[in-house]
Coordinates of C-alpha atoms and ligand atoms in Angstrom, one line a residue:
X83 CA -60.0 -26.1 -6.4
X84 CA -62.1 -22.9 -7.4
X85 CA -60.6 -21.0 -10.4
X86 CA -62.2 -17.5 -10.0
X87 CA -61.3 -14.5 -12.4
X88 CA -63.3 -11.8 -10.4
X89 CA -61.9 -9.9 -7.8
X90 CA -65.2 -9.1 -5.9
X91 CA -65.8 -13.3 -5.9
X92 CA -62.7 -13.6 -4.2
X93 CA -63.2 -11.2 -1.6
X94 CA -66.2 -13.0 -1.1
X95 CA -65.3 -16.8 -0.5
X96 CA -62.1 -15.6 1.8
X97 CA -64.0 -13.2 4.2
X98 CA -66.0 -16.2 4.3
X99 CA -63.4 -18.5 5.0
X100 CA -61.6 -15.9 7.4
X101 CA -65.7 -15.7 9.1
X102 CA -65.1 -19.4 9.7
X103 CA -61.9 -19.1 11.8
X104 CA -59.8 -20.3 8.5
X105 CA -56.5 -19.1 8.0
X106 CA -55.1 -17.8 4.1
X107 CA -51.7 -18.1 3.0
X108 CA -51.3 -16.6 -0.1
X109 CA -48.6 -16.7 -3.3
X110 CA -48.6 -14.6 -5.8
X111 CA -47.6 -14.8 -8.5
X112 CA -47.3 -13.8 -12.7
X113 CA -47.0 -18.0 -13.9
X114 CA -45.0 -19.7 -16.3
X115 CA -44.5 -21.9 -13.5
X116 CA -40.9 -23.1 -12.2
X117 CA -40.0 -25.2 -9.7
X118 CA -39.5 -21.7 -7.8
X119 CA -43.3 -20.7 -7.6
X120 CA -43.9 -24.4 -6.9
X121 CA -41.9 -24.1 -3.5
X122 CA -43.5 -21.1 -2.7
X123 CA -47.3 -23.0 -3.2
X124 CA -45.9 -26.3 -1.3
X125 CA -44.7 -23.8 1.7
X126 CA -47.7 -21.7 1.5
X127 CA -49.7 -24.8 2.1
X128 CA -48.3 -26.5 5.2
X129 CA -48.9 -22.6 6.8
X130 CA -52.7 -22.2 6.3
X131 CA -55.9 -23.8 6.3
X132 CA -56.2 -22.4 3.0
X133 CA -53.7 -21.7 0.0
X134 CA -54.7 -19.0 -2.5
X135 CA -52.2 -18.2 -5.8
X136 CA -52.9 -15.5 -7.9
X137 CA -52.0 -15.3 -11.4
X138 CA -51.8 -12.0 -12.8
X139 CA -49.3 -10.2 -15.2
X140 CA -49.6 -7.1 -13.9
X141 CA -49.5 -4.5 -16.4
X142 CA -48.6 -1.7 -13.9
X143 CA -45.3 -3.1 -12.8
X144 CA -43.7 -3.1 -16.2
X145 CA -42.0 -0.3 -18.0
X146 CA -43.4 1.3 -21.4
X147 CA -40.2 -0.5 -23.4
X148 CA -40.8 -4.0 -21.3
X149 CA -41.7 -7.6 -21.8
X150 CA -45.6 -6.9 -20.9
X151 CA -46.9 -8.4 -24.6
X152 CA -44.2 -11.1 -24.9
X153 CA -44.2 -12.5 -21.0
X154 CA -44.8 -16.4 -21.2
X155 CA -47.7 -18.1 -20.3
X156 CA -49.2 -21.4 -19.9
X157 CA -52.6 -20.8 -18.2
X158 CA -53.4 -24.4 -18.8
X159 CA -50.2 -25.5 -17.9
X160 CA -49.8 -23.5 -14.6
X161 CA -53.2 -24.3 -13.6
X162 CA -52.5 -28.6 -13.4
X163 CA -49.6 -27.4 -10.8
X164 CA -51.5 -25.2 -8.5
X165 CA -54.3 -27.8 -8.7
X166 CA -51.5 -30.4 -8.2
X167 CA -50.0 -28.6 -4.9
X168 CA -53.8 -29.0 -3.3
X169 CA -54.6 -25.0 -3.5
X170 CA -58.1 -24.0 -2.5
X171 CA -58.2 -21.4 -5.3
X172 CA -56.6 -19.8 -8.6
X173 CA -57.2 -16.6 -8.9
X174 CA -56.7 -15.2 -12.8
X175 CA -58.0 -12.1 -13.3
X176 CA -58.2 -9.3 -16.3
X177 CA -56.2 -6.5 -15.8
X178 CA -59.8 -4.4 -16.4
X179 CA -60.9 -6.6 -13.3
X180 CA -58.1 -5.5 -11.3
X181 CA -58.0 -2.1 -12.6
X182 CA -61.0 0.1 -13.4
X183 CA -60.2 2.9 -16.3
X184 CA -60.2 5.7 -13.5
X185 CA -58.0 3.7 -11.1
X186 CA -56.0 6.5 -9.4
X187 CA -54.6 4.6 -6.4
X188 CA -51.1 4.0 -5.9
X189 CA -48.8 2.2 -3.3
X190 CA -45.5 3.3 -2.9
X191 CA -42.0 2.8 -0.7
X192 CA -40.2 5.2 -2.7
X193 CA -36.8 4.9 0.0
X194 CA -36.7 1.4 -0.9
X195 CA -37.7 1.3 -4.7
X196 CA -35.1 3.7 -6.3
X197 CA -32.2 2.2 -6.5
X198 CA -31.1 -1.3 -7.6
X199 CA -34.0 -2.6 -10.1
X200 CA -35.2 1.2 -9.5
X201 CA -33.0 3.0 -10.9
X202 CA -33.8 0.9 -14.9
X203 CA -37.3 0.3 -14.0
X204 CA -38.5 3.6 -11.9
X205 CA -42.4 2.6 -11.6
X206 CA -42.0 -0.9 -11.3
X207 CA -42.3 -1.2 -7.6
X208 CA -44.8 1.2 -7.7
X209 CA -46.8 -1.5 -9.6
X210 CA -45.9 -4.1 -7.4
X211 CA -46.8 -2.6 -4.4
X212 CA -50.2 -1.5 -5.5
X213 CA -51.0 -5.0 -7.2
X214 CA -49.6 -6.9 -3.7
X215 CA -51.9 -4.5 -1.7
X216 CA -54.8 -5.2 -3.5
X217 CA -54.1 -8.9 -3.2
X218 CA -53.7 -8.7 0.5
X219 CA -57.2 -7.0 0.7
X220 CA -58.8 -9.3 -1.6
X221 CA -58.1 -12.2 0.1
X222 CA -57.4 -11.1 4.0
X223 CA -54.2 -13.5 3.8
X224 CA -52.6 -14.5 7.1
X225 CA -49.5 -15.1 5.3
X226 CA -48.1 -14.1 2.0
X227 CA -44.7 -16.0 0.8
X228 CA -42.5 -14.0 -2.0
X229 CA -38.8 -15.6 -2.9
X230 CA -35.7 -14.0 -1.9
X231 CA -34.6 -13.6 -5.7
X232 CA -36.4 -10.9 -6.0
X233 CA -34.8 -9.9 -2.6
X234 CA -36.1 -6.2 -3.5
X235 CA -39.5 -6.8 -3.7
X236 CA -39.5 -8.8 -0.8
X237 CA -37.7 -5.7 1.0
X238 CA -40.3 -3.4 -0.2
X239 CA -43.1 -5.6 0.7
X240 CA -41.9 -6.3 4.3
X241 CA -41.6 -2.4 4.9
X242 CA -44.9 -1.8 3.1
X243 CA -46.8 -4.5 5.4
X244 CA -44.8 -3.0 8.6
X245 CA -45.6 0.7 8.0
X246 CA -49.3 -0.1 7.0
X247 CA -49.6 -2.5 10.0
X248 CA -51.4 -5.4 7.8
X249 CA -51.9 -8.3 9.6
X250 CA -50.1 -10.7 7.5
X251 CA -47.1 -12.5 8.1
X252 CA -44.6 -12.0 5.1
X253 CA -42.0 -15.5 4.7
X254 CA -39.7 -15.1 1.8
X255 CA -38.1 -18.4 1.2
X256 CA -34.6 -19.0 -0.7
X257 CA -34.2 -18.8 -4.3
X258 CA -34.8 -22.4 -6.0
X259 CA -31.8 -22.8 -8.8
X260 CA -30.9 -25.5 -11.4
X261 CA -28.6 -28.0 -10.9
X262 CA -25.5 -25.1 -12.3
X263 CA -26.8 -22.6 -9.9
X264 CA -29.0 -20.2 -12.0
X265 CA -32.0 -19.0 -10.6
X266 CA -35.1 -20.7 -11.8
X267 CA -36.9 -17.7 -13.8
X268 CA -39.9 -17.5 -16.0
X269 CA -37.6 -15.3 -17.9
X270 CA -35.1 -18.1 -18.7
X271 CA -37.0 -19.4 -21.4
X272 CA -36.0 -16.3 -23.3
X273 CA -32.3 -17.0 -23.4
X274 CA -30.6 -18.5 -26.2
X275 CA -28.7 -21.8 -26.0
X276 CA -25.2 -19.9 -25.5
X277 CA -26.7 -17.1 -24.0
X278 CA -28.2 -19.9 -21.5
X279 CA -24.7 -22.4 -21.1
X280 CA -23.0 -18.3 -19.8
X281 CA -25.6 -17.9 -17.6
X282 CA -24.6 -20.3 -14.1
X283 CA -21.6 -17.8 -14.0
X284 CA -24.0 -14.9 -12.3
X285 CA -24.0 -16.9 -9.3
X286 CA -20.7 -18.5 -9.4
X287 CA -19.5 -14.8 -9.8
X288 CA -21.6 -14.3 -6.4
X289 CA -20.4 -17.2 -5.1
X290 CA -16.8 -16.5 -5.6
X291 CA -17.5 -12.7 -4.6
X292 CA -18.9 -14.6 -1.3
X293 CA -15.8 -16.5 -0.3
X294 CA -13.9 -13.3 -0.7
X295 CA -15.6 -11.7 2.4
X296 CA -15.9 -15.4 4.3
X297 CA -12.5 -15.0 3.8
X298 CA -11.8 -11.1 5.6
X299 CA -12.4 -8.9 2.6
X300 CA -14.7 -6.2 3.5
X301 CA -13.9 -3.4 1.0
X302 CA -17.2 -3.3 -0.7
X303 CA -15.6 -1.5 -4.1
X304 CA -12.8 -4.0 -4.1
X305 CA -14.9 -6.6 -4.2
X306 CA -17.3 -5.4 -6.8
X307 CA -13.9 -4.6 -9.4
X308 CA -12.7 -8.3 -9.1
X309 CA -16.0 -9.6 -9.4
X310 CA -16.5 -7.6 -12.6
X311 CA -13.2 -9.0 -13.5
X312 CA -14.1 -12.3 -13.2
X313 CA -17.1 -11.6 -14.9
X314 CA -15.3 -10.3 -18.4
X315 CA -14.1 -13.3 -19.2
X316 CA -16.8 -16.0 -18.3
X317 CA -20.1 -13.5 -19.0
X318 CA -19.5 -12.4 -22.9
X319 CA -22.9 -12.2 -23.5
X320 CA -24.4 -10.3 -21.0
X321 CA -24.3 -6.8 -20.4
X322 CA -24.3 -5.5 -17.1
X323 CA -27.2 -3.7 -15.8
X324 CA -26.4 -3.1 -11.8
X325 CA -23.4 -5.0 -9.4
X326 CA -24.2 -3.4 -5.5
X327 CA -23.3 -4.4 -2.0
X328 CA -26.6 -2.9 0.1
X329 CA -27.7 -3.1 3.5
X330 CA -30.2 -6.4 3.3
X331 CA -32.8 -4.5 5.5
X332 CA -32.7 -1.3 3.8
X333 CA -31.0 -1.4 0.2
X334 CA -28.7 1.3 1.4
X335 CA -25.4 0.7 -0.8
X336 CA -22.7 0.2 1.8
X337 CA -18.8 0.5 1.7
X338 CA -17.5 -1.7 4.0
X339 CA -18.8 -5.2 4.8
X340 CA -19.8 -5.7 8.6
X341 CA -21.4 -8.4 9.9
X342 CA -24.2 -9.5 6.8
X343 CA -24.7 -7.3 3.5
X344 CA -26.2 -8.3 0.3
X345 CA -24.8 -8.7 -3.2
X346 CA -27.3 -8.0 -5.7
X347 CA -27.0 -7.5 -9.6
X348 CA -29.1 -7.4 -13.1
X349 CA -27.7 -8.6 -16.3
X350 CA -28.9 -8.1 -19.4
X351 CA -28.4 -11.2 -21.9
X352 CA -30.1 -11.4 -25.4
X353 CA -34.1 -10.7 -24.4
X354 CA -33.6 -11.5 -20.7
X355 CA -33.0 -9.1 -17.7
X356 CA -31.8 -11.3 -14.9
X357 CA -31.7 -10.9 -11.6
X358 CA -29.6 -12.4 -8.5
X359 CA -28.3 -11.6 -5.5
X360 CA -26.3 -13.6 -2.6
X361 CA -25.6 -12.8 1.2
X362 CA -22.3 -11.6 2.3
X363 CA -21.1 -12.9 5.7
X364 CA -18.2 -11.2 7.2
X365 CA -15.5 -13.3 8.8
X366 CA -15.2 -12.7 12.9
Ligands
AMP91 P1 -43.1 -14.1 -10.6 O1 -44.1 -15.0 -11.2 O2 -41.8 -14.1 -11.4 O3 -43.6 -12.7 -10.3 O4 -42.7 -14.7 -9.2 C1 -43.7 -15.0 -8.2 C2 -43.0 -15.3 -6.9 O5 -42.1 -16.4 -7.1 C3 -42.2 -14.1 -6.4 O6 -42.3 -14.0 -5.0 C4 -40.8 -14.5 -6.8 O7 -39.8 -13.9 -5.9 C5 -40.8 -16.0 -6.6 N1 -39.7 -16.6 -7.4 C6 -39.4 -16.4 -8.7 N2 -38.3 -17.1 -9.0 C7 -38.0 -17.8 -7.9 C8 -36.9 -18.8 -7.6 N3 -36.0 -19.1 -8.5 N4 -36.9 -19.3 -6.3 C9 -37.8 -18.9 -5.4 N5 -38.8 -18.0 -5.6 C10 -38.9 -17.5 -6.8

């Protein structure tokens, strides 16, 4: 596997590979690897010839007041598992690699990026989008895989690949969880042990809020006060950041529940901000 750390050296080997009729999947990614990331790798590598995964804690995605400083890592760590899955190449590069001090470009899907996540953390897709471009021209991917927990971002990507007509395929893939039904999250490790035993009850919340519409509710308010109800009891610690019921495709908050919608929230516990979401099927 080739670790490389400069930008211009990965362009190189994949126009190279792309030259040679090779086809990219690519994962990216910020480390701290979970069982999460590792699905995304082992998917990533049964679609191309070859599997690149970035590692980069993108600077530009998080908020002034955010976790940049304190966000975990474990290059040596992360770098046995990506080696492990069989990638062709880690890419870990500097932030002054990836952005020069007069860097002036930005990506945006603004529709897509103010609301939910947006509306606490107003630049953060910005940041995304940018860094996710960059990737895709670095490395000329035929696919790029991003996990449906951050069912946003992979919103925001999939309009921003459409719109710019890249040729990559996007596959999101489902959210890996542990054995209570939290979402596997770099951020986890910041959650106290009582902060951590609360913390299943986001999904079951979801789950529960899910039955509710298998069942015939479609009232998308209603639905969101006895979720929140159930929630007062079971999530003491945690401190609501967002509960909505959007349109999947395009994160449009919508009233009543038709066909497929998506529940998606952010709660704050302790140091974490955690993020879920779970899709609504209406009954026939
Ligand atoms: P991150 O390192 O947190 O930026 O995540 C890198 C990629 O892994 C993103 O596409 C995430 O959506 C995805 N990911 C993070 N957590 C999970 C999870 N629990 N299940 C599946 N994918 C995930």
């Amino acid at each position: 596997m080739q670790i490389l750390t400069q930008a211009q050296h990965v362009q190189a080997q994949c126009q190279q590979w792309r030259a040679e009729g090779h086809s990219i999947a690519l994962v990216p990614t910020m480390g701290f690897y979970h069982a999460g990331h590792e699905d995304l790798m082992r998917h990533g590598r049964t679609l191309a010839d070859k599997l690149v995964v970035s590692l980069f804690v993108n600077p530009t995605q998080f908020g002034p007041n955010e976790d940049l400083s304190t966000y975990p890592r474990d290059l040596a760590k992360d770098t046995a598992l990506v080696e492990n899955v069989g990638a062709d190449m880690l890419f870990t590069p500097s932030p002054e690699d990836m952005y020069a001090p007069d860097h002036a470009t930005w990506v945006s899907v603004p529709d897509l990026s103010q609301g939910l996540c947006g509306v606490t953390r107003p630049e953060h897709f910005r940041g995304v989008c940018t860094v996710v471009m960059k990737l895709l021209m670095l490395t000329q991917a035929t696919t790029a895989l991003f996990g449906e927990k951050d069912w946003q971002q992979l919103a925001i990507v999939r309009r921003m690949v459409r719109d710019c007509a890249i040729p990559v395929d996007i596959v999101g893939r489902p959210t890996v969880r542990e054995a209570d039904g939290l979402a596997l999250s770099s951020r986890n490790a910041y959650l106290s042990p009582a902060e951590r035993a609360e913390a299943p009850h986001i999904q079951a919340g979801l789950q529960w809020a899910a039955g509710k519409v298998e069942k015939g509710e479609t009232n998308a308010p209603a639905l969101m006060k006895g979720l929140l109800h159930y929630w007062s009891s079971r999530l003491t610690l945690g401190r609501l950041d967002y509960l909505a019921v959007v349109d999947p495709v395009s994160l449009k908050p919508v009233d009543s529940i038709e066909k497929t919608a998506l529940m998606a929230c952010a709660i704050r516990m302790g140091k974490a901000r955690l993020i879920d979401n779970i899709r609504l099927h209406a009954k026939h």
